C-alpha positions as a LaTeX table, in Angstrom:
\begin{tabular}{lrrr}
\hline
Residue & $x$ (\AA) & $y$ (\AA) & $z$ (\AA) \\
\hline
Unk1 & $-0.12$ & $-0.05$ & 0.17 \\
Unk2 & 1.22 & 3.10 & 0.10 \\
Unk3 & 1.46 & 6.32 & 2.04 \\
Unk4 & 2.24 & 9.43 & 2.76 \\
Unk5 & 5.17 & 10.90 & 4.47 \\
Unk6 & 4.60 & 14.81 & 5.54 \\
Unk7 & 7.83 & 16.38 & 7.63 \\
Unk8 & 7.94 & 19.71 & 8.34 \\
Unk9 & 10.71 & 21.55 & 9.11 \\
Unk10 & 11.57 & 23.43 & 12.37 \\
Unk11 & 12.36 & 27.71 & 11.89 \\
Unk12 & 15.87 & 28.19 & 10.24 \\
Unk13 & 16.48 & 24.25 & 9.46 \\
Unk14 & 18.04 & 25.21 & 6.09 \\
Unk15 & 21.91 & 24.04 & 7.46 \\
Unk16 & 20.71 & 20.63 & 9.33 \\
Unk17 & 18.76 & 19.99 & 5.84 \\
Unk18 & 22.20 & 20.88 & 3.54 \\
Unk19 & 24.15 & 18.34 & 5.91 \\
Unk20 & 21.69 & 15.45 & 6.10 \\
Unk21 & 20.21 & 15.93 & 3.09 \\
Unk22 & 22.92 & 12.55 & 0.89 \\
Unk23 & 22.46 & 10.29 & 3.52 \\
Unk24 & 18.56 & 11.33 & 3.74 \\
Unk25 & 18.87 & 11.34 & $-1.12$ \\
Unk26 & 20.74 & 8.10 & $-0.65$ \\
Unk27 & 17.86 & 6.59 & 1.40 \\
Unk28 & 14.73 & 7.80 & $-0.70$ \\
Unk29 & 17.04 & 6.54 & $-4.25$ \\
Unk30 & 16.74 & 3.07 & $-1.84$ \\
Unk31 & 13.10 & 3.29 & $-2.62$ \\
Unk32 & 13.09 & 4.61 & $-5.82$ \\
Unk33 & 15.85 & 1.44 & $-7.03$ \\
Unk34 & 13.23 & $-0.57$ & $-5.59$ \\
Unk35 & 10.34 & 0.38 & $-7.62$ \\
Unk36 & 8.74 & 1.58 & $-4.38$ \\
Unk37 & 8.87 & 5.64 & $-4.53$ \\
Unk38 & 6.41 & 7.40 & $-6.19$ \\
Unk39 & 6.84 & 10.88 & $-5.51$ \\
Unk40 & 9.25 & 12.48 & $-3.25$ \\
Unk41 & 10.28 & 16.97 & $-2.55$ \\
Unk42 & 10.52 & 19.79 & $-0.19$ \\
Unk43 & 8.02 & 22.15 & $-0.46$ \\
Unk44 & 9.92 & 26.03 & $-0.15$ \\
Unk45 & 9.32 & 28.12 & 2.62 \\
Unk46 & 8.50 & 31.01 & $-0.11$ \\
Unk47 & 7.00 & 30.97 & $-3.65$ \\
Unk48 & 10.13 & 30.32 & $-6.02$ \\
Unk49 & 11.41 & 26.88 & $-7.15$ \\
Unk50 & 14.96 & 27.60 & $-5.61$ \\
Unk51 & 13.78 & 29.48 & $-2.12$ \\
Unk52 & 17.66 & 30.26 & $-0.94$ \\
Unk53 & 18.21 & 31.68 & 2.29 \\
Unk54 & 14.74 & 31.11 & 3.33 \\
Unk55 & 15.06 & 27.33 & 3.18 \\
Unk56 & 11.48 & 24.88 & 2.76 \\
Unk57 & 9.15 & 24.97 & 5.05 \\
Unk58 & 8.84 & 20.35 & 5.50 \\
Unk59 & 8.75 & 17.25 & 2.60 \\
Unk60 & 6.39 & 15.87 & 1.16 \\
Unk61 & 6.89 & 11.33 & 0.05 \\
Unk62 & 4.35 & 8.54 & $-1.17$ \\
Unk63 & 6.46 & 5.62 & $-1.13$ \\
Unk64 & 5.01 & 1.96 & $-0.94$ \\
Unk65 & 5.14 & $-0.21$ & 2.60 \\
Unk66 & 3.53 & $-3.88$ & 3.52 \\
Unk67 & 1.47 & $-1.50$ & 6.15 \\
Unk68 & 1.86 & 1.23 & 8.73 \\
Unk69 & 4.23 & 0.34 & 11.35 \\
Unk70 & 6.67 & $-0.42$ & 8.95 \\
Unk71 & 6.06 & 3.46 & 6.48 \\
Unk72 & 6.47 & 4.56 & 10.71 \\
Unk73 & 8.87 & 2.69 & 10.93 \\
Unk74 & 10.85 & 4.17 & 7.63 \\
Unk75 & 10.11 & 7.97 & 8.58 \\
Unk76 & 11.07 & 7.72 & 12.13 \\
Unk77 & 15.39 & 6.60 & 11.15 \\
Unk78 & 15.40 & 9.23 & 8.25 \\
Unk79 & 18.48 & 11.41 & 8.56 \\
Unk80 & 16.70 & 14.38 & 9.07 \\
Unk81 & 14.69 & 13.31 & 11.74 \\
Unk82 & 18.09 & 12.53 & 14.01 \\
Unk83 & 19.70 & 15.49 & 12.85 \\
Unk84 & 17.08 & 17.90 & 14.22 \\
Unk85 & 15.37 & 19.45 & 10.38 \\
Unk86 & 11.37 & 18.19 & 11.88 \\
Unk87 & 9.60 & 19.21 & 14.32 \\
Unk88 & 7.09 & 16.58 & 13.41 \\
Unk89 & 6.95 & 13.63 & 10.84 \\
Unk90 & 2.89 & 12.18 & 10.05 \\
Unk91 & 2.69 & 9.35 & 8.24 \\
Unk92 & $-0.99$ & 8.10 & 6.55 \\
Unk93 & $-2.00$ & 5.72 & 4.35 \\
Unk94 & $-2.30$ & 7.06 & 1.16 \\
Unk95 & $-4.68$ & 5.60 & $-2.90$ \\
Unk96 & $-3.53$ & 6.99 & $-5.61$ \\
Unk97 & $-6.40$ & 6.96 & $-8.23$ \\
Unk98 & $-5.02$ & 8.94 & $-10.98$ \\
Unk99 & $-3.22$ & 9.85 & $-13.71$ \\
\hline
\end{tabular}
């Protein structure tokens, strides 16, 4: 089943984000390579593709896991969690309809 993982950043998280980004992307790449990643990306903190020093307000991941507990465990082990980027992380089931 698909699950939405939404992380909400703490204020001023850009330095921690940049430091943890390679490890975060490696985990996402592993999901993609396994055919389990639908989409992933950050929310710019301002209305711009490159928010610069404004940074990001959070991230969205839609990926396939065996169950909610597996999705929650994967989200809890994210390098952004360890680095203190996220103030909170929500994991919810997702039903893909389109496209």
